[in-house]
PDB file of C-alpha atoms in Angstrom:
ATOM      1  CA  UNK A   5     -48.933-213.846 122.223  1.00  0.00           C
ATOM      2  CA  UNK A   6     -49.734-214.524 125.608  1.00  0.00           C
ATOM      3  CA  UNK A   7     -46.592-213.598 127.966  1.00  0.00           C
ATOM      4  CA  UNK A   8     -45.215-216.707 130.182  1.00  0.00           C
ATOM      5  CA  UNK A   9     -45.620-215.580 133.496  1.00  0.00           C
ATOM      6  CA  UNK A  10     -43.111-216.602 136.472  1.00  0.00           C
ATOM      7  CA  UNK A  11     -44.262-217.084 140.365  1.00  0.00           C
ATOM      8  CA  UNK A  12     -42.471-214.710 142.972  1.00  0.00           C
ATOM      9  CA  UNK A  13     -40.000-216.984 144.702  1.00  0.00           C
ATOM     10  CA  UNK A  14     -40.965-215.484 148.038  1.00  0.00           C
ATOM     11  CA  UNK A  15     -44.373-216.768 147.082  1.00  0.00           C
ATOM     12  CA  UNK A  16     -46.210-219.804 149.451  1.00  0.00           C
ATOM     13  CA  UNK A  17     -48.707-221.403 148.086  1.00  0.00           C
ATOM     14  CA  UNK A  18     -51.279-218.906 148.552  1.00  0.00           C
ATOM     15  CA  UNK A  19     -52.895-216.978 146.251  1.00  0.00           C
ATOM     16  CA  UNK A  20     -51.856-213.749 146.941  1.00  0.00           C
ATOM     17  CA  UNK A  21     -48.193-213.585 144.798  1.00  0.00           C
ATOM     18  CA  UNK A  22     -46.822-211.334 142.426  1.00  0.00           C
ATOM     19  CA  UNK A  23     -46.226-212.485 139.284  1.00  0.00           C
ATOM     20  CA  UNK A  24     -44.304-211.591 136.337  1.00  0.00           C
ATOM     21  CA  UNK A  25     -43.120-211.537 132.819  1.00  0.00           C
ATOM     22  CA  UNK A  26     -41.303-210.239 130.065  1.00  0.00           C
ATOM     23  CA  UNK A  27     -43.164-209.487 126.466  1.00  0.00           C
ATOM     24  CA  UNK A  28     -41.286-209.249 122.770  1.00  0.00           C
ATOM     25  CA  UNK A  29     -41.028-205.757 123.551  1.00  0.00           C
ATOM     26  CA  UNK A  30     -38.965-205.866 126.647  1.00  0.00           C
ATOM     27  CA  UNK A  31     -41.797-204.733 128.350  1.00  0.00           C
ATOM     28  CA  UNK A  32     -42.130-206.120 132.139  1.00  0.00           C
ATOM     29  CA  UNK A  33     -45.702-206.872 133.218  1.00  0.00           C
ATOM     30  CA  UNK A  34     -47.072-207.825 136.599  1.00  0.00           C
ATOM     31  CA  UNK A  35     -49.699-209.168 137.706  1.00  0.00           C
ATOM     32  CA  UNK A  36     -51.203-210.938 140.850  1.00  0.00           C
ATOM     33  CA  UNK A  37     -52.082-213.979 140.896  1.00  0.00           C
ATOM     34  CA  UNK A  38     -56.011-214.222 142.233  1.00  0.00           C
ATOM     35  CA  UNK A  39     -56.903-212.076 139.074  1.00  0.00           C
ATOM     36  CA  UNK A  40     -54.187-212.674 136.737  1.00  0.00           C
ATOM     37  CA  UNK A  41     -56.185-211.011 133.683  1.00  0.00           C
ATOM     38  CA  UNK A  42     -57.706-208.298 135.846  1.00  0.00           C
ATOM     39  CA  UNK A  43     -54.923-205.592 136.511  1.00  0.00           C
ATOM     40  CA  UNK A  44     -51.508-205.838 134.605  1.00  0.00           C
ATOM     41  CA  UNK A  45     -48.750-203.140 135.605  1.00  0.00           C
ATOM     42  CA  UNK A  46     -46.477-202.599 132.596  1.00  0.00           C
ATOM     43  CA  UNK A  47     -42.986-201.165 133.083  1.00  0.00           C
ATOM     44  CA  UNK A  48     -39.421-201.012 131.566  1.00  0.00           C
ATOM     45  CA  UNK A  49     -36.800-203.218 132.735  1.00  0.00           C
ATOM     46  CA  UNK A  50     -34.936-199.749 134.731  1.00  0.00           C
ATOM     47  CA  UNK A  51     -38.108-199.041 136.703  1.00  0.00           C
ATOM     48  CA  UNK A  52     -38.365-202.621 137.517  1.00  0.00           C
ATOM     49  CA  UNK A  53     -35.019-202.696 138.552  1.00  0.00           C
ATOM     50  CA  UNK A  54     -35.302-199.571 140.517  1.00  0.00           C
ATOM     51  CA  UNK A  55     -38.373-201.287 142.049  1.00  0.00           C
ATOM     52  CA  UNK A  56     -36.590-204.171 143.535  1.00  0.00           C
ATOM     53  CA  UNK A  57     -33.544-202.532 144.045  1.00  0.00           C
ATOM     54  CA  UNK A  58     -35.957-200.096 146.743  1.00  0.00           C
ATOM     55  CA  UNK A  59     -37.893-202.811 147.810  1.00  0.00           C
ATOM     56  CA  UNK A  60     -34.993-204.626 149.400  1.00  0.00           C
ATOM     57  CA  UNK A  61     -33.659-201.474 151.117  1.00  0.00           C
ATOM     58  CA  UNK A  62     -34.374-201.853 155.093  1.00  0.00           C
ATOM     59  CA  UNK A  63     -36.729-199.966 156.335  1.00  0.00           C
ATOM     60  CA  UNK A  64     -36.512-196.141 156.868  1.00  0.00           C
ATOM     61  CA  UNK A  65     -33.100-196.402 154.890  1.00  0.00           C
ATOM     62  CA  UNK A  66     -32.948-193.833 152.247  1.00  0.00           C
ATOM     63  CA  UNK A  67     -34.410-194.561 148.789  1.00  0.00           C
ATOM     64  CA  UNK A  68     -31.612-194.695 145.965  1.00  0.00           C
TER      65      UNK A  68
END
């Protein structure tokens, strides 16, 4: 089953954006969007949220 994939919304409409998804397994995938089936970063839903939860610290503020 092919996973339905969903654009960054701090995406233009370039085609350099981060996209992901969410398989049966509750698996999170990534993916960019020039080479969608090239590399595909697989993680669980608490490192994702870790991820994004780091990524919007500001920067040199201390990682949580």
């Amino acid at each position: 089953m092919n996973p339905s994939w969903q654009k960054s919304s701090y995406c233009s409409e370039g085609s350099s954006c981060i996209h992901v998804a969410v398989t049966a397994t509750n698996t999170i995938r990534l993916t960019e969007s020039a080479d969608p089936t090239g590399a595909i970063v697989r993680t669980t839903p608490t490192a994702f949220a870790a991820l994004i939860r780091n990524a919007k610290q500001p920067a040199g503020a201390e990682l949580t």
